[in-house]
């Protein structure tokens, strides 16, 4: 039902630190890139939501770093919708390091749906429809 | 007993995003800067630990974003040692936006003590002593 | 005549890369932080300019990296106004690594004055006055 | 003779700033990603060079920002070898914003070839051979 989207990312040199691994903050950039891919997979863009005056600021983050990510590694971020509430939603993530073939990260991000007055708003019906869409559904639309 | 350290940081333009707030990954840089200050407050540096072959990679992060942080705001990161285990430790954080006078963030980071062979090691006794030091103790050392 | 402003910055762990030095892009964040300090030294803020609808996007950057900057080093960014034209200005920079006592970086950034319609505009007279101010002048204002 | 490599990158949300464009430092990350692609196009990796004890730190950067880059834009970084000296080389860059169909950036980076003792070294003959390779040559190697 809640199909994931997979986003492949190659680790940049500037994303490492002197310990020789990816610095821990950079995973949040990768989560964000994966969320954008998740939207596109369902036929809309986060950019388009913002153009409508709808924003999804992050209100909570949790990440477990279980393995190593090095420069030039290919990683795949698996992202899926964990939960949708009236005005909030949670994305879940798992990162596989394809180079080492390990699950290296698990995490989630909670977002609220915010209107242009910077207040939480009920997720509009049509947006809720997009969030509950599966890529397969989308591909079979007329 | 577990005295906090306070680190003041002014938000950089490059730390904002097009929503007009600080991007969510940047808080992890601020946590790190506060941890470094916490060490110095106790008479040692994280840099010095690494020179001894001891590393503190982050294995878990949790952040709640409760308020807004804008460009040029002064924030104060309060950081304290939440828990010390045999080979791991947790730092706790609270960020106050001094400009808006709000608590804007709460979070923690778990770290393991890693030796130069990239394996977890028991925290050496003398390092444990440093971690349990209070700034006040340190200032009254002979 | 063109007095510099000096901004001290301590290098963050996340600003290093696996070569063990500060990653080359991070110097541009430090330049930006120094420009903000330069403005404050003259009694105004870049934030305030933006609130008036005036923006200073960067249109050109040049940096020479002449020495090394490591984690936890203190650096001092010296910044001064190199040139002011009708709708543009150049800031010049020199970074001294206080830890190694070397000049490690020289550079400049060109900016255009942009109005809220995203077009270049002549620098308003009062802003020009601020740009040509010296900190000393400012301190002796009534 | 000096064939370029083209690297497509989609702009991340975290790469924007509150002006609504990509922050000026992020272009240097994109240049770096394009250099890595340039190497791979010629049958080697920068990571592999480092494993041999050869490093290419940046000693000079020049960037002209001529147009705008927004969140979610596709950009293409064109990168080619501008010049090779005894122990140094220059990469040249041009970024096209595919979304706006404009040339938005031009720049270069100078690098020195550094050995593991952190001193400049003459580029080894076999590495010089790789640098002077064209992707086409490489593809027709036996």
Coordinates of N, CA and C in Angstrom, one line a residue, chain A residues 13-141:
Chain A
X13 N 32.7 14.8 -2.2 CA 33.9 15.0 -1.3 C 33.6 16.0 -0.2
X14 N 32.9 17.0 -0.5 CA 32.6 18.1 0.4 C 31.6 17.6 1.5
X15 N 31.0 16.4 1.3 CA 30.1 15.9 2.3 C 30.8 15.0 3.4
X16 N 32.1 14.8 3.1 CA 32.9 14.0 4.1 C 33.5 15.0 5.2
X17 N 34.0 14.4 6.3 CA 34.7 15.2 7.2 C 36.0 14.5 7.5
X18 N 36.8 15.1 8.4 CA 38.2 14.5 8.6 C 38.2 13.1 9.2
X19 N 37.1 12.6 9.6 CA 37.1 11.2 10.1 C 37.0 10.3 8.9
X20 N 36.8 10.9 7.7 CA 36.8 10.1 6.5 C 35.4 9.6 6.1
X21 N 34.4 9.9 6.8 CA 33.0 9.5 6.5 C 32.2 10.7 6.1
X22 N 31.0 10.4 5.7 CA 30.0 11.5 5.5 C 29.7 12.2 6.8
X23 N 29.7 13.5 6.9 CA 29.3 14.2 8.1 C 27.9 14.0 8.4
X24 N 27.5 13.9 9.7 CA 26.2 13.4 10.0 C 25.0 14.3 9.6
X25 N 25.3 15.6 9.4 CA 24.2 16.5 9.0 C 23.8 16.3 7.5
X26 N 24.8 15.8 6.7 CA 24.5 15.6 5.3 C 23.4 14.6 5.0
X27 N 23.2 13.7 5.9 CA 22.1 12.7 5.6 C 20.7 13.4 5.5
X28 N 20.6 14.6 6.2 CA 19.3 15.3 6.1 C 19.1 15.9 4.8
X29 N 20.2 16.3 4.1 CA 20.1 16.8 2.7 C 19.6 15.6 1.8
X30 N 20.2 14.4 2.1 CA 19.8 13.3 1.3 C 18.3 12.9 1.5
X31 N 17.9 12.9 2.7 CA 16.5 12.7 3.0 C 15.6 13.6 2.2
X32 N 16.0 14.9 2.2 CA 15.2 15.9 1.5 C 15.2 15.6 0.0
X33 N 16.3 15.3 -0.5 CA 16.3 14.9 -2.0 C 15.4 13.7 -2.3
X34 N 15.4 12.8 -1.4 CA 14.6 11.6 -1.5 C 13.1 12.0 -1.4
X35 N 12.7 12.9 -0.5 CA 11.3 13.3 -0.4 C 10.9 14.0 -1.7
X36 N 11.8 14.8 -2.3 CA 11.4 15.4 -3.6 C 11.2 14.4 -4.7
X37 N 12.0 13.3 -4.7 CA 11.8 12.3 -5.7 C 10.5 11.5 -5.4
X38 N 10.2 11.3 -4.1 CA 9.0 10.7 -3.7 C 7.7 11.4 -4.3
X39 N 7.8 12.7 -4.2 CA 6.7 13.5 -4.7 C 6.6 13.4 -6.2
X40 N 7.7 13.5 -6.9 CA 7.7 13.4 -8.4 C 7.2 12.0 -8.8
X41 N 7.5 11.0 -8.1 CA 7.0 9.7 -8.4 C 5.5 9.6 -8.3
X42 N 4.9 10.5 -7.7 CA 3.4 10.5 -7.5 C 2.8 11.6 -8.4
X43 N 3.6 12.2 -9.3 CA 3.1 13.1 -10.2 C 2.9 14.6 -9.8
X44 N 3.6 15.0 -8.7 CA 3.6 16.4 -8.3 C 5.0 16.7 -7.8
X45 N 5.2 18.0 -7.5 CA 6.5 18.4 -7.0 C 6.3 19.2 -5.7
X46 N 7.3 19.1 -4.8 CA 7.2 19.9 -3.6 C 7.3 21.4 -4.0
X47 N 8.1 21.7 -5.0 CA 8.1 23.1 -5.5 C 6.7 23.6 -5.9
X48 N 6.0 22.7 -6.5 CA 4.6 23.1 -6.9 C 3.7 23.3 -5.7
X49 N 3.9 22.5 -4.7 CA 3.1 22.8 -3.4 C 3.4 24.2 -2.9
X50 N 4.7 24.5 -2.9 CA 5.1 25.8 -2.3 C 4.5 27.0 -3.2
X51 N 4.4 26.7 -4.5 CA 3.8 27.7 -5.4 C 2.3 27.9 -5.1
X52 N 1.7 26.9 -4.5 CA 0.3 27.0 -4.1 C 0.2 27.6 -2.7
X53 N 1.3 27.9 -2.1 CA 1.2 28.5 -0.7 C 1.2 27.4 0.4
X54 N 1.6 26.2 0.0 CA 1.6 25.1 1.0 C 3.1 24.7 1.3
X55 N 3.5 24.6 2.6 CA 4.9 24.4 2.9 C 4.9 23.2 3.9
X56 N 6.0 22.4 3.9 CA 6.1 21.3 4.7 C 7.3 21.3 5.6
X57 N 7.4 22.3 6.5 CA 8.6 22.4 7.4 C 8.7 21.2 8.2
X58 N 10.0 20.8 8.5 CA 10.3 19.7 9.3 C 10.1 20.1 10.8
X59 N 9.4 19.3 11.6 CA 9.2 19.6 13.0 C 9.9 18.5 13.9
X60 N 10.4 17.4 13.3 CA 11.1 16.4 14.1 C 11.9 15.5 13.2
X61 N 13.1 15.2 13.7 CA 14.0 14.3 12.9 C 14.5 13.3 13.8
X62 N 14.6 12.1 13.3 CA 15.3 11.0 14.1 C 16.1 10.2 13.1
X63 N 17.4 10.0 13.4 CA 18.3 9.3 12.5 C 19.1 8.3 13.3
X64 N 19.2 7.1 12.9 CA 20.2 6.1 13.4 C 21.3 5.9 12.4
X65 N 22.5 6.1 12.8 CA 23.7 5.9 11.9 C 24.3 4.5 12.2
X66 N 24.1 3.5 11.4 CA 24.4 2.2 11.7 C 25.7 1.7 10.9
X67 N 26.1 2.4 10.0 CA 27.2 1.9 9.2 C 27.9 3.1 8.5
X68 N 28.9 2.8 7.7 CA 29.7 3.9 7.2 C 29.4 4.3 5.8
X69 N 29.5 5.6 5.5 CA 29.3 6.1 4.2 C 30.6 6.9 3.9
X70 N 31.2 6.6 2.8 CA 32.5 7.2 2.4 C 32.3 8.0 1.1
X71 N 33.3 8.8 0.8 CA 33.3 9.6 -0.4 C 33.2 8.6 -1.6
X72 N 32.3 9.1 -2.6 CA 32.2 8.4 -3.9 C 31.3 7.1 -3.8
X73 N 30.9 6.8 -2.6 CA 30.0 5.7 -2.4 C 28.7 6.0 -3.1
X74 N 28.0 5.0 -3.7 CA 26.6 5.2 -4.1 C 25.8 4.8 -2.9
X75 N 24.8 5.6 -2.6 CA 23.9 5.2 -1.6 C 22.5 5.3 -2.2
X76 N 21.6 4.4 -1.7 CA 20.2 4.5 -2.1 C 19.3 4.9 -0.9
X77 N 18.6 6.0 -1.1 CA 17.7 6.3 0.0 C 16.3 5.8 -0.4
X78 N 15.8 4.9 0.5 CA 14.4 4.4 0.3 C 13.6 5.3 1.2
X79 N 12.5 5.9 0.7 CA 11.6 6.8 1.4 C 10.2 6.3 1.2
X80 N 9.4 6.4 2.3 CA 8.0 6.1 2.1 C 7.2 6.9 3.2
X81 N 5.9 7.0 2.9 CA 5.0 7.7 3.8 C 4.7 6.8 5.0
X82 N 5.1 7.3 6.2 CA 4.9 6.4 7.3 C 3.5 6.6 7.9
X83 N 3.0 7.9 7.9 CA 1.8 8.2 8.6 C 1.3 9.6 8.1
X84 N 0.0 9.7 7.9 CA -0.6 11.0 7.5 C -1.7 11.4 8.5
X85 N -1.5 12.5 9.1 CA -2.6 13.0 10.1 C -3.3 14.2 9.4
X86 N -4.1 14.9 10.2 CA -4.9 16.0 9.7 C -4.1 17.1 9.1
X87 N -3.0 17.4 9.8 CA -2.2 18.5 9.3 C -0.7 18.2 9.4
X88 N -0.4 16.9 9.5 CA 1.0 16.5 9.6 C 1.3 15.2 8.9
X89 N 2.5 14.9 8.7 CA 2.8 13.6 8.0 C 4.2 13.2 8.4
X90 N 4.5 11.9 8.4 CA 5.8 11.4 8.7 C 6.4 10.6 7.5
X91 N 7.6 10.9 7.1 CA 8.3 10.1 6.1 C 9.3 9.2 6.8
X92 N 9.4 8.0 6.4 CA 10.4 7.1 6.9 C 11.5 6.8 5.9
X93 N 12.7 6.5 6.3 CA 13.8 6.4 5.5 C 14.7 5.2 5.8
X94 N 15.3 4.6 4.8 CA 16.3 3.7 5.1 C 17.4 3.9 4.0
X95 N 18.6 4.0 4.4 CA 19.7 4.2 3.4 C 20.5 3.0 3.3
X96 N 20.7 2.5 2.1 CA 21.6 1.4 1.8 C 22.8 1.9 1.1
X97 N 24.0 1.5 1.7 CA 25.2 1.9 1.0 C 25.5 0.8 -0.1
X98 N 25.3 1.1 -1.3 CA 25.4 0.1 -2.4 C 26.9 -0.4 -2.5
X99 N 27.8 0.5 -2.1 CA 29.2 0.1 -2.3 C 29.6 -1.0 -1.2
X100 N 29.1 -0.8 0.0 CA 29.4 -1.8 1.1 C 28.3 -2.8 1.2
X101 N 27.1 -2.5 0.6 CA 26.0 -3.4 0.6 C 25.4 -3.6 2.0
X102 N 25.4 -2.5 2.8 CA 24.9 -2.5 4.1 C 23.8 -1.5 4.3
X103 N 22.8 -1.8 5.2 CA 21.9 -0.7 5.6 C 22.6 0.2 6.6
X104 N 22.8 1.4 6.2 CA 23.6 2.3 7.0 C 22.9 3.3 7.8
X105 N 21.6 3.5 7.5 CA 20.9 4.5 8.2 C 19.4 4.2 8.2
X106 N 18.7 4.5 9.3 CA 17.3 4.5 9.4 C 16.8 5.8 10.1
X107 N 15.7 6.3 9.6 CA 15.3 7.5 10.2 C 13.9 7.9 9.8
X108 N 13.4 9.0 10.4 CA 12.1 9.6 10.0 C 12.1 11.1 10.1
X109 N 11.2 11.7 9.5 CA 11.0 13.2 9.6 C 9.5 13.4 9.7
X110 N 9.1 14.2 10.7 CA 7.7 14.7 10.8 C 7.7 16.1 10.2
X111 N 6.6 16.3 9.5 CA 6.4 17.6 8.8 C 5.0 18.1 9.2
X112 N 4.8 19.4 9.3 CA 3.4 19.9 9.3 C 3.1 20.6 8.0
X113 N 1.9 20.6 7.7 CA 1.4 21.4 6.5 C 1.1 22.8 7.0
X114 N 1.9 23.7 6.4 CA 1.7 25.1 6.8 C 1.2 25.9 5.6
X115 N 0.3 26.8 5.9 CA -0.2 27.8 4.9 C 0.7 29.0 4.8
X116 N 0.4 29.9 3.9 CA 1.3 31.0 3.7 C 1.3 32.0 4.9
X117 N 0.3 31.9 5.8 CA 0.3 32.7 7.0 C 1.2 32.1 8.1
X118 N 2.0 31.1 7.8 CA 2.9 30.4 8.7 C 2.1 29.8 9.9
X119 N 0.9 29.2 9.6 CA 0.2 28.5 10.5 C -0.1 27.1 10.0
X120 N -0.3 26.1 10.9 CA -0.6 24.8 10.4 C -2.0 24.8 9.8
X121 N -2.2 24.1 8.7 CA -3.5 24.0 8.1 C -3.8 22.5 7.8
X122 N -5.1 22.2 7.8 CA -5.6 20.9 7.4 C -5.1 20.6 6.0
X123 N -4.5 19.4 5.8 CA -4.1 19.0 4.4 C -5.3 19.0 3.5
X124 N -5.2 19.8 2.4 CA -6.3 19.9 1.5 C -6.6 18.5 0.9
X125 N -7.9 18.3 0.6 CA -8.3 17.0 0.1 C -7.5 16.5 -1.1
X126 N -7.3 17.4 -2.1 CA -6.6 17.0 -3.3 C -5.1 16.6 -3.0
X127 N -4.5 17.4 -2.0 CA -3.1 17.0 -1.7 C -3.1 15.7 -1.0
X128 N -4.1 15.5 -0.1 CA -4.1 14.2 0.6 C -4.2 13.0 -0.5
X129 N -5.0 13.3 -1.5 CA -5.1 12.3 -2.6 C -3.7 12.0 -3.2
X130 N -2.9 13.1 -3.4 CA -1.6 12.9 -4.0 C -0.7 12.1 -3.0
X131 N -0.8 12.4 -1.7 CA 0.1 11.7 -0.7 C -0.2 10.3 -0.6
X132 N -1.5 9.9 -0.9 CA -1.9 8.5 -0.8 C -1.8 7.7 -2.1
X133 N -1.4 8.4 -3.1 CA -1.2 7.8 -4.4 C 0.0 6.8 -4.4
X134 N 0.0 5.8 -5.2 CA 1.1 5.0 -5.4 C 1.7 5.3 -6.8
X135 N 3.0 5.1 -7.0 CA 3.5 5.4 -8.3 C 2.8 4.6 -9.4
X136 N 2.4 3.3 -9.0 CA 1.8 2.5 -10.0 C 0.4 3.1 -10.4
X137 N -0.3 3.6 -9.4 CA -1.6 4.2 -9.7 C -1.4 5.3 -10.7
X138 N -0.4 6.1 -10.4 CA -0.1 7.3 -11.2 C 0.2 6.9 -12.6
X139 N 1.0 5.9 -12.8 CA 1.4 5.5 -14.1 C 0.3 5.0 -14.9
X140 N -0.8 4.5 -14.3 CA -1.9 4.0 -15.0 C -3.0 5.0 -15.2
X141 N -2.8 6.3 -14.8 CA -3.8 7.3 -15.0 C -3.9 7.5 -16.5

